[in-house]
Amino acid sequence: KAGVTQTPRYLIKTRGQQVTLSCSPISGHRSVSWYQQTPGQGLQFLFEYFSETQRNKGNFPGRFSGRQFSNSRSEMNVSTLELGDSALYLCASSRDQRSGGLLDLYNEQFFGPGTRLTVL
Amino acid sequence: GIQVEQSPPDLILQEGANSTLRCNFSDSVNNLQWFHQNPWGQLINLFYIPSGTKQNGRLSATTVATERYSLLYISSSQTTDSGVYFCAVVRPGTASKLTFGTGTRLQVTL
């Protein structure tokens, strides 16, 4: 079974531009989450999508947005790029398996290789 | 929000040595995962372990949810074990949101 894929793997942009990153989850996984990793802030949660709906959102400005398509693929967009947006962006997918009304019963997450964004 | 602390922050071992990495969390969790981040940035799943003990080859992990900690054991370390190890947890009711610790950077030397 193929893993989580992310495109592009590397990206160089200039301040003020916008960027779109793509993530294809593992087949059968319905939840897709995005994380930002920087040396100063570590790994931080951006948002999570499930069945084309944003289910959870981290503490990031509105310049960061995302969406999920009916095939569970997800994109995230960053508008008006700033130097501080330079980071490794990681996407994760999970099966989001629930049973008997229990939440979070089995939700192991698997990460893609990441997109390394450099803003000049 | 929940706090996740990992110790030690840095660890240097000689090949063949054993080590224990610790993850403390400040509140109850539904899920806990251990990851190894390779030099290219990819997070590799090691364990999905909300509670109990699991073993996979030279690695094993134990989570004591009631006492809010988890341990990752690496035995007979190899140079390929070098990298950063992260613990990440999910609070109840937060769907799939992982909160990561700051990581333990491990260097295994010959």
PDB file of C-alpha atoms in Angstrom, chain A:
ATOM      1  CA  LYS A   1       0.000   0.000   0.000  1.00  0.00           C
ATOM      2  CA  ALA A   2       1.431   3.381  -0.969  1.00  0.00           C
ATOM      3  CA  GLY A   3       2.228   5.829   1.804  1.00  0.00           C
ATOM      4  CA  VAL A   4       1.280   9.459   2.177  1.00  0.00           C
ATOM      5  CA  THR A   5       2.598  11.523  -0.694  1.00  0.00           C
ATOM      6  CA  GLN A   6       3.249  15.254  -0.777  1.00  0.00           C
ATOM      7  CA  THR A   7       4.035  17.532  -3.684  1.00  0.00           C
ATOM      8  CA  PRO A   8       6.129  19.432  -4.344  1.00  0.00           C
ATOM      9  CA  ARG A   9       9.003  18.286  -2.144  1.00  0.00           C
ATOM     10  CA  TYR A  10      10.874  21.593  -2.327  1.00  0.00           C
ATOM     11  CA  LEU A  11       9.681  25.082  -3.067  1.00  0.00           C
ATOM     12  CA  ILE A  12      11.296  28.502  -3.141  1.00  0.00           C
ATOM     13  CA  LYS A  13       9.073  31.577  -3.098  1.00  0.00           C
ATOM     14  CA  THR A  14       9.492  35.273  -2.414  1.00  0.00           C
ATOM     15  CA  ARG A  15       7.724  37.381   0.181  1.00  0.00           C
ATOM     16  CA  GLY A  16       4.193  38.349  -0.771  1.00  0.00           C
ATOM     17  CA  GLN A  17       3.624  35.381  -3.062  1.00  0.00           C
ATOM     18  CA  GLN A  18       1.205  32.589  -2.348  1.00  0.00           C
ATOM     19  CA  VAL A  19       1.783  28.841  -2.390  1.00  0.00           C
ATOM     20  CA  THR A  20      -0.319  25.683  -2.612  1.00  0.00           C
ATOM     21  CA  LEU A  21       0.883  22.361  -1.215  1.00  0.00           C
ATOM     22  CA  SER A  22      -0.737  19.021  -1.953  1.00  0.00           C
ATOM     23  CA  CYS A  23      -1.159  15.854   0.081  1.00  0.00           C
ATOM     24  CA  SER A  24      -2.517  12.465  -0.968  1.00  0.00           C
ATOM     25  CA  PRO A  25      -3.393  10.227   1.992  1.00  0.00           C
ATOM     26  CA  ILE A  26      -3.010   6.497   2.280  1.00  0.00           C
ATOM     27  CA  SER A  27      -5.815   4.722   0.439  1.00  0.00           C
ATOM     28  CA  GLY A  28      -8.803   4.325   2.749  1.00  0.00           C
ATOM     29  CA  HIS A  29      -7.717   7.072   5.140  1.00  0.00           C
ATOM     30  CA  ARG A  30     -10.288   9.796   5.533  1.00  0.00           C
ATOM     31  CA  SER A  31      -8.559  12.209   7.894  1.00  0.00           C
ATOM     32  CA  VAL A  32      -5.773  14.505   6.726  1.00  0.00           C
ATOM     33  CA  SER A  33      -3.844  16.813   9.056  1.00  0.00           C
ATOM     34  CA  TRP A  34      -1.189  19.421   8.356  1.00  0.00           C
ATOM     35  CA  TYR A  35       1.744  20.413  10.548  1.00  0.00           C
ATOM     36  CA  GLN A  36       4.444  23.055  10.341  1.00  0.00           C
ATOM     37  CA  GLN A  37       7.948  22.336  11.603  1.00  0.00           C
ATOM     38  CA  THR A  38      10.440  25.112  12.298  1.00  0.00           C
ATOM     39  CA  PRO A  39      13.632  25.085  14.368  1.00  0.00           C
ATOM     40  CA  GLY A  40      12.211  27.659  16.759  1.00  0.00           C
ATOM     41  CA  GLN A  41       8.665  26.409  17.258  1.00  0.00           C
ATOM     42  CA  GLY A  42       9.001  22.693  16.669  1.00  0.00           C
ATOM     43  CA  LEU A  43       6.101  20.737  15.208  1.00  0.00           C
ATOM     44  CA  GLN A  44       2.843  22.634  15.318  1.00  0.00           C
ATOM     45  CA  PHE A  45      -0.642  21.585  14.234  1.00  0.00           C
ATOM     46  CA  LEU A  46      -2.184  23.656  11.444  1.00  0.00           C
ATOM     47  CA  PHE A  47      -5.530  22.003  10.721  1.00  0.00           C
ATOM     48  CA  GLU A  48      -7.314  18.724  10.132  1.00  0.00           C
ATOM     49  CA  TYR A  49      -9.832  17.758   7.485  1.00  0.00           C
ATOM     50  CA  PHE A  50     -12.296  14.895   7.554  1.00  0.00           C
ATOM     51  CA  SER A  51     -14.948  14.231   4.909  1.00  0.00           C
ATOM     52  CA  GLU A  52     -14.165  17.544   3.205  1.00  0.00           C
ATOM     53  CA  THR A  53     -14.792  19.503   6.431  1.00  0.00           C
ATOM     54  CA  GLN A  54     -12.276  21.235   8.636  1.00  0.00           C
ATOM     55  CA  ARG A  55     -12.610  19.442  11.944  1.00  0.00           C
ATOM     56  CA  ASN A  56      -9.879  21.128  13.923  1.00  0.00           C
ATOM     57  CA  LYS A  57      -7.706  24.199  13.575  1.00  0.00           C
ATOM     58  CA  GLY A  58      -4.466  25.330  15.200  1.00  0.00           C
ATOM     59  CA  ASN A  59      -3.350  28.824  16.137  1.00  0.00           C
ATOM     60  CA  PHE A  60      -2.239  30.138  12.783  1.00  0.00           C
ATOM     61  CA  PRO A  61      -3.296  33.322  10.988  1.00  0.00           C
ATOM     62  CA  GLY A  62      -5.974  33.303   8.316  1.00  0.00           C
ATOM     63  CA  ARG A  63      -3.275  33.377   5.623  1.00  0.00           C
ATOM     64  CA  PHE A  64      -3.087  29.633   6.166  1.00  0.00           C
ATOM     65  CA  SER A  65      -6.010  27.745   4.715  1.00  0.00           C
ATOM     66  CA  GLY A  66      -6.803  24.325   3.425  1.00  0.00           C
ATOM     67  CA  ARG A  67      -9.356  22.097   1.853  1.00  0.00           C
ATOM     68  CA  GLN A  68     -10.096  18.462   1.264  1.00  0.00           C
ATOM     69  CA  PHE A  69     -11.567  16.889  -1.825  1.00  0.00           C
ATOM     70  CA  SER A  70     -14.029  14.028  -2.121  1.00  0.00           C
ATOM     71  CA  ASN A  71     -11.189  11.561  -2.720  1.00  0.00           C
ATOM     72  CA  SER A  72      -9.634  12.683   0.617  1.00  0.00           C
ATOM     73  CA  ARG A  73      -6.722  14.462  -1.070  1.00  0.00           C
ATOM     74  CA  SER A  74      -5.957  17.738   0.618  1.00  0.00           C
ATOM     75  CA  GLU A  75      -4.326  21.028  -0.269  1.00  0.00           C
ATOM     76  CA  MET A  76      -3.091  23.795   1.949  1.00  0.00           C
ATOM     77  CA  ASN A  77      -2.573  27.354   0.817  1.00  0.00           C
ATOM     78  CA  VAL A  78      -0.477  30.120   2.300  1.00  0.00           C
ATOM     79  CA  SER A  79      -1.129  33.597   0.990  1.00  0.00           C
ATOM     80  CA  THR A  80       1.055  36.690   1.292  1.00  0.00           C
ATOM     81  CA  LEU A  81       4.116  34.694   2.283  1.00  0.00           C
ATOM     82  CA  GLU A  82       6.380  35.993   5.039  1.00  0.00           C
ATOM     83  CA  LEU A  83       9.984  35.043   5.781  1.00  0.00           C
ATOM     84  CA  GLY A  84       8.790  33.253   8.917  1.00  0.00           C
ATOM     85  CA  ASP A  85       6.704  30.865   6.836  1.00  0.00           C
ATOM     86  CA  SER A  86       9.891  29.097   5.782  1.00  0.00           C
ATOM     87  CA  ALA A  87       9.447  25.641   7.234  1.00  0.00           C
ATOM     88  CA  LEU A  88       8.932  21.957   6.615  1.00  0.00           C
ATOM     89  CA  TYR A  89       5.227  21.310   6.048  1.00  0.00           C
ATOM     90  CA  LEU A  90       4.139  17.799   6.928  1.00  0.00           C
ATOM     91  CA  CYS A  91       0.905  16.085   6.094  1.00  0.00           C
ATOM     92  CA  ALA A  92      -0.482  13.117   8.018  1.00  0.00           C
ATOM     93  CA  SER A  93      -3.346  10.766   7.325  1.00  0.00           C
ATOM     94  CA  SER A  94      -5.283   8.378   9.526  1.00  0.00           C
ATOM     95  CA  ARG A  95      -8.032   5.862   9.060  1.00  0.00           C
ATOM     96  CA  ASP A  96     -10.147   7.556  11.737  1.00  0.00           C
ATOM     97  CA  GLN A  97     -11.661   4.284  12.852  1.00  0.00           C
ATOM     98  CA  ARG A  98     -14.362   4.496  15.487  1.00  0.00           C
ATOM     99  CA  SER A  99     -16.404   1.795  17.101  1.00  0.00           C
ATOM    100  CA  GLY A 100     -19.293   1.538  19.552  1.00  0.00           C
ATOM    101  CA  GLY A 101     -19.624   5.291  19.915  1.00  0.00           C
ATOM    102  CA  LEU A 102     -16.126   5.648  21.344  1.00  0.00           C
ATOM    103  CA  LEU A 103     -14.094   8.506  19.990  1.00  0.00           C
ATOM    104  CA  ASP A 104     -10.457   8.252  18.969  1.00  0.00           C
ATOM    105  CA  LEU A 105     -10.563   4.496  19.288  1.00  0.00           C
ATOM    106  CA  TYR A 106      -7.841   3.838  16.772  1.00  0.00           C
ATOM    107  CA  ASN A 107      -6.284   6.768  15.052  1.00  0.00           C
ATOM    108  CA  GLU A 108      -2.654   6.071  14.259  1.00  0.00           C
ATOM    109  CA  GLN A 109      -1.310   8.781  12.015  1.00  0.00           C
ATOM    110  CA  PHE A 110       1.148   8.329   9.173  1.00  0.00           C
ATOM    111  CA  PHE A 111       3.218  11.164   7.775  1.00  0.00           C
ATOM    112  CA  GLY A 112       4.339  12.066   4.297  1.00  0.00           C
ATOM    113  CA  PRO A 113       7.901  13.134   3.401  1.00  0.00           C
ATOM    114  CA  GLY A 114       7.068  16.822   3.720  1.00  0.00           C
ATOM    115  CA  THR A 115       7.395  19.924   1.571  1.00  0.00           C
ATOM    116  CA  ARG A 116      10.316  22.163   2.413  1.00  0.00           C
ATOM    117  CA  LEU A 117       9.289  25.771   1.748  1.00  0.00           C
ATOM    118  CA  THR A 118      11.848  28.546   1.613  1.00  0.00           C
ATOM    119  CA  VAL A 119      10.635  32.143   1.488  1.00  0.00           C
ATOM    120  CA  LEU A 120      13.193  34.699   0.287  1.00  0.00           C
TER     121      LEU A 120
END
